[in-house]
Structures are given as C-alpha cells and as structure tokens.
Coordinates of C-alpha atoms and ligand atoms in Angstrom, one line a residue:
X1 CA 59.9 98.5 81.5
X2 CA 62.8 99.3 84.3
X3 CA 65.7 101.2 83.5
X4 CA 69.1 101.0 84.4
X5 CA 69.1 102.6 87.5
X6 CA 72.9 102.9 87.7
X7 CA 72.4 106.0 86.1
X8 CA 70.9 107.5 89.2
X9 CA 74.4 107.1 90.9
X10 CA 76.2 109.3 88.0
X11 CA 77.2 112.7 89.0
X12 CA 74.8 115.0 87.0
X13 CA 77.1 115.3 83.9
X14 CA 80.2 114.0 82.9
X15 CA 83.3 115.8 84.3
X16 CA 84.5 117.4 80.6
X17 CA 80.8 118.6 80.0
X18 CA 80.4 120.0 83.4
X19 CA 83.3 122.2 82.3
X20 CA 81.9 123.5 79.2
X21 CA 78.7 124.1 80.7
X22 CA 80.4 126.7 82.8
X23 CA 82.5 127.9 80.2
X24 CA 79.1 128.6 77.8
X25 CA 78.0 130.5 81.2
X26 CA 80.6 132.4 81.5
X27 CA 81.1 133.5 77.7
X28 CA 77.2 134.4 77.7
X29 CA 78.3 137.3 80.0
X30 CA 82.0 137.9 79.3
X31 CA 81.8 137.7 75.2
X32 CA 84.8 140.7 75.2
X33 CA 87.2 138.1 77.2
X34 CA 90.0 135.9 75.8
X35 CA 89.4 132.7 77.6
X36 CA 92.2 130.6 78.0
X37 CA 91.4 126.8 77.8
X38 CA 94.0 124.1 79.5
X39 CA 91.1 122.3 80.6
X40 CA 90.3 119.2 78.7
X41 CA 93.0 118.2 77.0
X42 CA 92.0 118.2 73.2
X43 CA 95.3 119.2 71.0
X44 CA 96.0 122.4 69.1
X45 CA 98.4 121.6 66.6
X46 CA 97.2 120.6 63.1
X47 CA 97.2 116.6 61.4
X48 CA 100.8 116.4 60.3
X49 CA 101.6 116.5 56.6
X50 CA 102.1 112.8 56.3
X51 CA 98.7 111.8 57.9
X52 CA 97.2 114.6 55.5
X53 CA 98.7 113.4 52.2
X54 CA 98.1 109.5 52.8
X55 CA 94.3 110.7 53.9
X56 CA 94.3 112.2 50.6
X57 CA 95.4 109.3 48.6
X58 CA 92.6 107.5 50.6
X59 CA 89.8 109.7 49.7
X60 CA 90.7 108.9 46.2
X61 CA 91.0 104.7 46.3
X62 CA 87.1 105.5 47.9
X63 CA 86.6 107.2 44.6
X64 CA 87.8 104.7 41.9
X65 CA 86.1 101.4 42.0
X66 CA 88.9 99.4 41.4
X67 CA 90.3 100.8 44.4
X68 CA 87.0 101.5 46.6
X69 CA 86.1 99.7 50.0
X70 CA 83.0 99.2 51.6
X71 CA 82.9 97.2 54.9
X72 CA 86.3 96.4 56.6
X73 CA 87.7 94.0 59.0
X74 CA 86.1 95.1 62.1
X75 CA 89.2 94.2 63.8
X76 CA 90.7 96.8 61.5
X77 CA 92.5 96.8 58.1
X78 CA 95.9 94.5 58.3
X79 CA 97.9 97.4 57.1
X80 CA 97.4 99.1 60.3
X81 CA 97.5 96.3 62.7
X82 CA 100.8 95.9 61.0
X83 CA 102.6 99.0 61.5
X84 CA 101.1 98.6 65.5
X85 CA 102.9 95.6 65.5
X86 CA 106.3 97.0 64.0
X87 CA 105.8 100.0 66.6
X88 CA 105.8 97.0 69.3
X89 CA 108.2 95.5 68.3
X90 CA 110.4 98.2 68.4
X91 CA 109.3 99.0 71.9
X92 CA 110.3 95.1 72.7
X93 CA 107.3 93.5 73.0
X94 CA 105.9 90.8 70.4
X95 CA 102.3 91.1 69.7
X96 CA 100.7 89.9 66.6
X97 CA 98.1 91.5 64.4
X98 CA 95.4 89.0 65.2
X99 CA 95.8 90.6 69.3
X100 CA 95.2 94.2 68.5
X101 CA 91.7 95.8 67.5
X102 CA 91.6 99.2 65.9
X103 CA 89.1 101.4 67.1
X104 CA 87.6 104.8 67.4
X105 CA 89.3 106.0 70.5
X106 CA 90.4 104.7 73.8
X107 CA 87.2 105.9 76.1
X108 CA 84.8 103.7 73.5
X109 CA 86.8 100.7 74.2
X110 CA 87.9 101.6 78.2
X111 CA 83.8 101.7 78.2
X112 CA 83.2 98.6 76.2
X113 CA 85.2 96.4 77.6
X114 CA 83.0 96.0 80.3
X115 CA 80.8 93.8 78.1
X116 CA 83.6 90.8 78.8
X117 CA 82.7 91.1 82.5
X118 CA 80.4 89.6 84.9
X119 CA 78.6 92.6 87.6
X120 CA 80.5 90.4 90.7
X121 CA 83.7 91.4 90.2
X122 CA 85.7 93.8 92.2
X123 CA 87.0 96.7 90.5
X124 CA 90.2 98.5 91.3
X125 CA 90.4 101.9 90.1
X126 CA 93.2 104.8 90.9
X127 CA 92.2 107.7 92.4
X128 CA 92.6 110.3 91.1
X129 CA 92.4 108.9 87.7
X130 CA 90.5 110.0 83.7
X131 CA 87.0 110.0 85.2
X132 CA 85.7 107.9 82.5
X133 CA 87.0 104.5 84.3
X134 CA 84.6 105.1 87.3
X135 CA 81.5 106.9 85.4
X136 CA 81.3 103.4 83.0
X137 CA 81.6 101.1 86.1
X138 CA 78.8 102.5 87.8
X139 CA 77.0 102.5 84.7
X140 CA 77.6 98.9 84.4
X141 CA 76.8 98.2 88.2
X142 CA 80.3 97.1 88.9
X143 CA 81.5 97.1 92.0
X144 CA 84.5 99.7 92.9
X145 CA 86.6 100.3 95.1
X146 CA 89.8 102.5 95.1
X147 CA 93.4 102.8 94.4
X148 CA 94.6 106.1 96.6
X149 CA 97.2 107.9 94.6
X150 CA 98.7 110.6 96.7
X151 CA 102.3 112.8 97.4
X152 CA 103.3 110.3 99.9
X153 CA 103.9 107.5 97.0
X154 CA 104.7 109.7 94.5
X155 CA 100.9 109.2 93.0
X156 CA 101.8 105.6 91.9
X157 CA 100.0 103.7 94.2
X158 CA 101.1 99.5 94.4
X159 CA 99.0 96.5 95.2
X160 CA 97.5 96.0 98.3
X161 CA 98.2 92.5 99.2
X162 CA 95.2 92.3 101.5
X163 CA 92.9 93.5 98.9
X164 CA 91.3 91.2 96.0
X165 CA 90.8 92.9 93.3
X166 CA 89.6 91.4 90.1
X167 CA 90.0 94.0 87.5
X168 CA 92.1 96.5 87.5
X169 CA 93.0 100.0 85.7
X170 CA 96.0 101.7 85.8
X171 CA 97.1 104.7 83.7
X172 CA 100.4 105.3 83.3
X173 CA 101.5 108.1 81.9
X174 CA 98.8 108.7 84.2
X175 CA 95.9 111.3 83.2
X176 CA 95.6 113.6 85.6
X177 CA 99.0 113.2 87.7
X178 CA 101.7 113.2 84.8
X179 CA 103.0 110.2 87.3
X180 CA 104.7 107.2 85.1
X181 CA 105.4 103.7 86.7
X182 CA 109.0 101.9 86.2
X183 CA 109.2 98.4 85.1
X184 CA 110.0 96.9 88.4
X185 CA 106.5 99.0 89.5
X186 CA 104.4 97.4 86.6
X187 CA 106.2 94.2 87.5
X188 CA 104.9 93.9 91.0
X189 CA 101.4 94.9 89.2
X190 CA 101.8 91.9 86.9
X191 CA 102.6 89.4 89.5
X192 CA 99.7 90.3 92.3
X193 CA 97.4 90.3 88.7
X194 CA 98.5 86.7 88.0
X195 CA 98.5 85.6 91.2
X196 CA 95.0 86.9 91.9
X197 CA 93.4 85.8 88.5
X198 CA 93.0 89.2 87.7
X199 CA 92.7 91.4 84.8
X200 CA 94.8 94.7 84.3
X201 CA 93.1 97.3 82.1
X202 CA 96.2 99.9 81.3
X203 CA 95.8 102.8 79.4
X204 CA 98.5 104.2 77.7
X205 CA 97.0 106.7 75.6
X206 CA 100.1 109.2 76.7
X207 CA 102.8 106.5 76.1
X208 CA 104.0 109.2 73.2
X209 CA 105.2 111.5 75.2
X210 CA 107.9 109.1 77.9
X211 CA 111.3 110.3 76.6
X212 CA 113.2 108.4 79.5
X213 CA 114.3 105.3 78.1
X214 CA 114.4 103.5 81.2
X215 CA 110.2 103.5 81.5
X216 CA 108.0 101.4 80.0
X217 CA 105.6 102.8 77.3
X218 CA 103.5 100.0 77.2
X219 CA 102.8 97.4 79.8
X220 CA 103.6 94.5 76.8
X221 CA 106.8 95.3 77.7
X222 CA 106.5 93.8 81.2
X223 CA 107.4 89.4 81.8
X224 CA 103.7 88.2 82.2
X225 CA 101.3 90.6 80.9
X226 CA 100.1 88.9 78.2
X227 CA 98.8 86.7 80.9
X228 CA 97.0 89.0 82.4
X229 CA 96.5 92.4 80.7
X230 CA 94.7 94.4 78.1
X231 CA 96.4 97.8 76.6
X232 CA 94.3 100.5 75.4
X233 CA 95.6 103.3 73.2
X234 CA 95.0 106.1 71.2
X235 CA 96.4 108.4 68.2
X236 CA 94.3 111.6 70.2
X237 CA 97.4 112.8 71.7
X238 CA 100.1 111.5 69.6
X239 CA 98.6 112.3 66.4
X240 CA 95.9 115.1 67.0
X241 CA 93.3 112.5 66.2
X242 CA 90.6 113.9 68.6
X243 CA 88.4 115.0 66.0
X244 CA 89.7 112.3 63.2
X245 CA 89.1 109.3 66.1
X246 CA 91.1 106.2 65.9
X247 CA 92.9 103.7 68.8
X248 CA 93.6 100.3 69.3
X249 CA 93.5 97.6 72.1
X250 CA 95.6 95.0 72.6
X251 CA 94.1 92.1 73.9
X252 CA 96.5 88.6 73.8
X253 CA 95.8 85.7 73.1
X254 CA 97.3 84.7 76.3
X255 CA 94.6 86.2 78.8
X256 CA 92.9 83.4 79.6
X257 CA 90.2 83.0 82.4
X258 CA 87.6 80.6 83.1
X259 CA 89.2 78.6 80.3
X260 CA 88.3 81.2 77.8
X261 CA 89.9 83.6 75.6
X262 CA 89.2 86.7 75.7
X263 CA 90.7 87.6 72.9
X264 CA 88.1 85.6 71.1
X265 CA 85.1 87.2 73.2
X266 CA 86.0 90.6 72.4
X267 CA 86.5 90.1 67.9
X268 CA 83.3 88.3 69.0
X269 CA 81.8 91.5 71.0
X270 CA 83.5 93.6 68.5
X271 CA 82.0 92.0 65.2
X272 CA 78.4 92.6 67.0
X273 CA 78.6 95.8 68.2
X274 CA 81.1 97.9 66.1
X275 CA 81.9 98.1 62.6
X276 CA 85.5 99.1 62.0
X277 CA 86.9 102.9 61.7
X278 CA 86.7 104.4 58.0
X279 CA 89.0 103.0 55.8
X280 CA 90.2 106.9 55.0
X281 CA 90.6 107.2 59.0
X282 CA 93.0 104.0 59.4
X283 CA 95.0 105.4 56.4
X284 CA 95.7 108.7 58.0
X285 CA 97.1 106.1 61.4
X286 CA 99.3 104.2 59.1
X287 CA 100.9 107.3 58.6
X288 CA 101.8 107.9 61.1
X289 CA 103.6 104.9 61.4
X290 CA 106.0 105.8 59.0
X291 CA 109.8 107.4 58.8
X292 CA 108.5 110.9 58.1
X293 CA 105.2 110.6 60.6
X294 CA 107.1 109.4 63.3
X295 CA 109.6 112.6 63.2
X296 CA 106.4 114.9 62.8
X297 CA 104.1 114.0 65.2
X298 CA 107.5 113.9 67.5
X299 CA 107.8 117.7 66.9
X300 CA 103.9 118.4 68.2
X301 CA 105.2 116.5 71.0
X302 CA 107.9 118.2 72.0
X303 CA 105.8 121.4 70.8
X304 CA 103.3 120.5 73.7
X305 CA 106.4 119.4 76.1
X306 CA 107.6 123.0 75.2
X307 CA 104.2 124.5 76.5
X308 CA 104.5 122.2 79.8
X309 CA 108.0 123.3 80.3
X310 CA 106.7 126.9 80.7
X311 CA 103.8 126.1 82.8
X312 CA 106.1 124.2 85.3
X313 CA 109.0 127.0 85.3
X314 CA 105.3 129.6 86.0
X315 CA 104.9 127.4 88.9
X316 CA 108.3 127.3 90.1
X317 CA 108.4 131.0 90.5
X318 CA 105.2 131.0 92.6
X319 CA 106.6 128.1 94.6
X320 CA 103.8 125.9 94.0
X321 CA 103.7 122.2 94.3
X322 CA 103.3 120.7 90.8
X323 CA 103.9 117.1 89.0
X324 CA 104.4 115.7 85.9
X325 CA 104.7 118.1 83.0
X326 CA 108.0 115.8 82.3
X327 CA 106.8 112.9 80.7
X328 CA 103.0 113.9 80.1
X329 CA 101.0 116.8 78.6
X330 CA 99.3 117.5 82.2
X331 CA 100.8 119.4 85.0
X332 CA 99.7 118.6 88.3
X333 CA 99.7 121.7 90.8
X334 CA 98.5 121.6 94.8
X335 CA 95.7 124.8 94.9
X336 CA 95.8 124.5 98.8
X337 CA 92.0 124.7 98.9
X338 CA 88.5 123.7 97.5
X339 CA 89.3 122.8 93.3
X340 CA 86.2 123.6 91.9
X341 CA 86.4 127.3 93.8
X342 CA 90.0 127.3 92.5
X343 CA 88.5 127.3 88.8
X344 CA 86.3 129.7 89.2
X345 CA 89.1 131.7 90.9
X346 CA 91.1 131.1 87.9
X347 CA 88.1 131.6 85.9
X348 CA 86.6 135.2 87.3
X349 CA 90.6 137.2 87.6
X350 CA 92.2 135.2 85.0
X351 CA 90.1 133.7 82.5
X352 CA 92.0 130.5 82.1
X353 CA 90.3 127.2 82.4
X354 CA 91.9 124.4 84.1
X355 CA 90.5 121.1 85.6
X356 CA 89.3 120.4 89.5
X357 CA 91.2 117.7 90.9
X358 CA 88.1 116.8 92.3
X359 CA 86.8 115.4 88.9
X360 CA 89.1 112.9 88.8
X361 CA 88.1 111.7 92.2
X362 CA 88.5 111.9 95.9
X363 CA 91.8 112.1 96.2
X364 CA 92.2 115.0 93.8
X365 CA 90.4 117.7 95.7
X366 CA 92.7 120.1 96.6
X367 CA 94.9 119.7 93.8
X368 CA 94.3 121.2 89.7
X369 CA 95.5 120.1 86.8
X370 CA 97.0 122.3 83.4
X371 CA 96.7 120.8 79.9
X372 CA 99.7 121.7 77.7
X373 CA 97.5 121.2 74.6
X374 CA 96.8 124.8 73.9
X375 CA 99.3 127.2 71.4
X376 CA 102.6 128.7 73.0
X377 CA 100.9 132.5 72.6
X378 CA 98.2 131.1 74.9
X379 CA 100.3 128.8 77.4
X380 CA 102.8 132.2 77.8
X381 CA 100.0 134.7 78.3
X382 CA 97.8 132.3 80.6
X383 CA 101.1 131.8 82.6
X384 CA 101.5 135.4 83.0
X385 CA 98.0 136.3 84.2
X386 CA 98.9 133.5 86.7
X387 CA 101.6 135.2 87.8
X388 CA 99.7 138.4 87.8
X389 CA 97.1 136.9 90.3
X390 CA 99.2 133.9 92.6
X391 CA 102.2 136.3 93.0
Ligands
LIG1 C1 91.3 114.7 79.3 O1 91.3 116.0 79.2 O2 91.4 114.1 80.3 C2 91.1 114.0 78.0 O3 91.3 114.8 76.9 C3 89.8 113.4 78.0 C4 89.8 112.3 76.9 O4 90.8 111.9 76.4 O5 88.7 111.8 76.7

C-alpha cells in the first residue's frame, strides 16, 4: 500500500481552514469580542424570494408521485442548462445545453477536472490567485509553474511567449486582486492557447458583479475559445448559494485534443463519479434565471458593491494602496509588511478578520485582501476600528 505522497507537499491545511483555526483560538479567549469576519468570502444576505418560492414548489413535486424525481441527468436537469444557455446568449456567446454540466460548486469541478489530464503537463497558474488551483495540482502531481500578477501590470499578467504552458487558469474577475481582463487581454490569452495546444481553465465565479459593459463576463465571449477553453462558474456569489451548492461548467464541444473530445470525457467522468445536484437545488438556480431573480440577486450585488464602496473610500482616507472593490466583492490593499502578522495585527486591536495575501501565493505577501460579503453595520464598524488603529 503507498499513498499519494503529493500530500506531503500541501501546506498543513488549506488556506480558509487555517483561518478559522485561528479564529476558534482567538474566540476561546476573547468570547466578550465582536469579531468582524471579511475573511473568506461566504455571503450574508439571504436566498432571494424567487429562489425561495420555486425551492418551495420543488419540495412539493418531491412529495407527490406524479410529480416526484429520483435520479437526474448527471449533466443536470434541461431546465437549467436552458436558462444557462439563455443567460449566454444574452451575454453573446452561443453555447448549447449538451456543453454545460451543472454541478455542486466551482472548487468540486476546478478540482475534478484534473481527472481529464495526464501528470506531464505544464501547469500555468496566476499568482496570487484562489488557492484551490495550486493545492489540487499538487495533489494531483502536476507540474506548476507560475503566472506573476503584480502592480506593475495592473495584476493581469499576459502570456509569456517563451513559456509552454499546457494548461492554464485564469480568474477573472480575479479572486483575490478584484483585477478583470478586457477582451483584447483574453484575446491574446486565446490565441497563445490555440497556438500552443493548450487548455484555458477560467473561472468566472465573480462574472455577476462586472457592471462595465465593455469587459467580458465570460471568456465564451472571446473569437476562439471554444477551441481551447473550459468556464467554470458558480451561483455562491451571485445567488448566496454557498450553503445551497450549485455551479456549472462549460465545456464545448469544440475543445478538441489528441483527436478527442473532451466534452465527451468529462459527461463520461461526470456519469462515474457524480450524481447530479438535487432536483430541489437546480430549481432554486432556475430561479434565478428569471425576470424577478435576475433584478433580486442584482440588489445583493449592488448591496455587497455598497459594502466595497465603503471599504475603498476607508482606505482612501488612510492613503492606502488598494484594488478592485469596482467590479469584485474583494478589495485588494498593500499592508507594507509581513500578511500573516498584518492579520493578527488586525486581529489583536481590531478584531476584524481579513485574508494574507500570502495565501493566495508568493506574490501576495505583503499585500491583504477585504471581503465585502459581510452586513453594512459590520463593513461600517470594521471600517472605523480601522481608522481607529491605521490612522
Ligand atoms: C474565497 O474567500 O476566496 C472564497 O469564498 C472561497 C471559495 O469560493 O471557495
């Protein structure tokens, strides 16, 4: 019996755990203290009344039998697939329902995707960047080499045309930097994938929250990326789904390699491994779909936009370098030294809870990042301990 030794090379826990773990400590000895938490970034506001009422209806079909369902489509129910079409479509880019895959979240299928991959590939992954894309690769014995987001390009680092890379994961809006790429950006992306035979892996679990116009939500949108991309999203931020679960990829039917779909080997992988999400689940997701869901969850949004607003106009009076905020539920901020000794800093005088930059790689140390998923009482009174202590 050998394990997978892989493991070995992990950091002891997983960045979002690490945090908690601290957090438990410090409660165990602070119980009278309101801790502030713009750390991970799990949502606040409530499943909007549309989601809630076609849940309802679904909890019912479950209990009539002429209505009841028992296994689905692992691909997901049509109705669903669907409405992510329509939502393409409206976005400008054609997909059809056979190309996306409903899922439990994002981070299951950003993990699982692996399974399409041979170990000898090289693996391009941003740095900083959601630590999830690194901690599966060297889980799966991948090799990895990074993509250095920084100030000096505006943390949207382009193709290196010297570099081979074979996969590749971008994140745009990106989690942590707030940083979105234009369409001529993703362009450039597109072509160096095509002409390398490579795979992009983009993440848009944030796409919900781009107001400008003139950038892409989705990388479908892009001439190309059918031929060489795979879009991962999720209804966690848009929909306060992070308890409820639910996402979709997209994978075409145009991503070819080696002569072989991939399209086909992942329903293959996915009808192995993974049996759908509840039926009651994709219901809620349909919802929010709709007229009256889209102009809801739009409010949480712009709730959550709200809350960045005031962390970036907090920042502003301290002077402090900060990104994103604009176009993304993170804020970005320089801490001008170590990150983890910034949180507990932040921690010890303020009892707010915030993210290293160092957990989401290399690159990130000596920076922090804000969530602007917590309430507005919260995000005003962390802001004004801030001031209390930074001024
Ligand atoms: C984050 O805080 O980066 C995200 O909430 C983590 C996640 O989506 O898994």
């Amino acid at each position: 019996m050998k394990l997978n030794n892989q493991h070995q090379k992990l950091k002891e826990n997983y960045l979002f755990s690490n945090i908690a773990k601290k957090v438990n400590e410090f409660n165990k000895y602070n119980s009278h203290v309101k801790l502030i938490k713009l750390g991970i970034g799990d949502v606040t506001r409530p499943l909007v009344p549309s989601v809630i009422k076609a849940m309802q209806e679904a909890v019912l079909h479950m209990g009539d039998a002429s209505t009841f369902k028992g296994y689905g489509l692992e691909q997901g129910y049509l109705f669903l697939r669907e409405a992510i079409k329509n939502y393409y479509l409206i976005k400008g880019a054609k997909i059809c329902e056979d190309e996306i895959f409903i899922s439990d979240g994002a981070k299951s299928d950003i993990g699982n995707i692996l399974d399409l991959f041979d170990k000898n590939n090289i693996v391009l992954i941003p740095d900083p960047v959601y630590p999830a894309y690194l901690d599966t690769n060297i889980m799966a014995g991948q090799n990895v080499i990074f993509l250095k987001a920084a100030e000096s390009n505006e943390f949207l680092p382009m193709p290196d045309k010297n570099i081979k890379a074979d996969i590749i994961y971008l994140c745009s809006p990106n989690n942590p930097t707030g940083a979105v790429y234009t369409k001529d950006q993703l362009k450039i992306w597109v072509d160096y994938a095509i002409k390398n035979a490579a795979v992009i892996l983009f993440d848009s679990a944030y796409e919900a929250f781009i107001d400008d116009k003139n950038l892409p939500t989705s990388i479908m949108q892009i001439e190309g990326a059918k031929k060489c991309a795979i879009e991962f999203c999720s209804f966690s931020k848009t929909a306060g789904f992070t308890g409820v679960r639910c996402g979709y990829t997209v994978v075409p039917k145009e991503l070819k390699r080696e002569g072989q779909s991939l399209n086909k080997m992942w329903l293959r992988r996915q009808s192995t491994k993974f049996n759908g999400v509840s039926y009651i689940v994709q219901k809620g997701a349909e919802a929010v779909f709709s007229q009256k869901g889209q102009k809801q969850i739009k409010e949480n949004i712009d709730y959550y936009k709200q809350n960045a607003k005031i962390i970036c106009d907090c920042l502003n009076q301290l002077d402090i370098y900060h990104c994103g905020g604009i176009n993304a539920p993170y804020v970005w901020l320089k801490c001008g030294m170590d990150s983890w000794e910034f949180f507990d800093f932040l921690l010890n005088n303020a009892a707010i809870i915030g993210t290293p930059g160092a957990g989401f790689g290399e690159m990130g140390e000596g920076y922090f990042r804000l969530s602007a998923f917590s309430t507005r009482d919260s995000t005003i009174e962390a802001m004004n301990r801030l001031l209390k202590i930074l001024k």
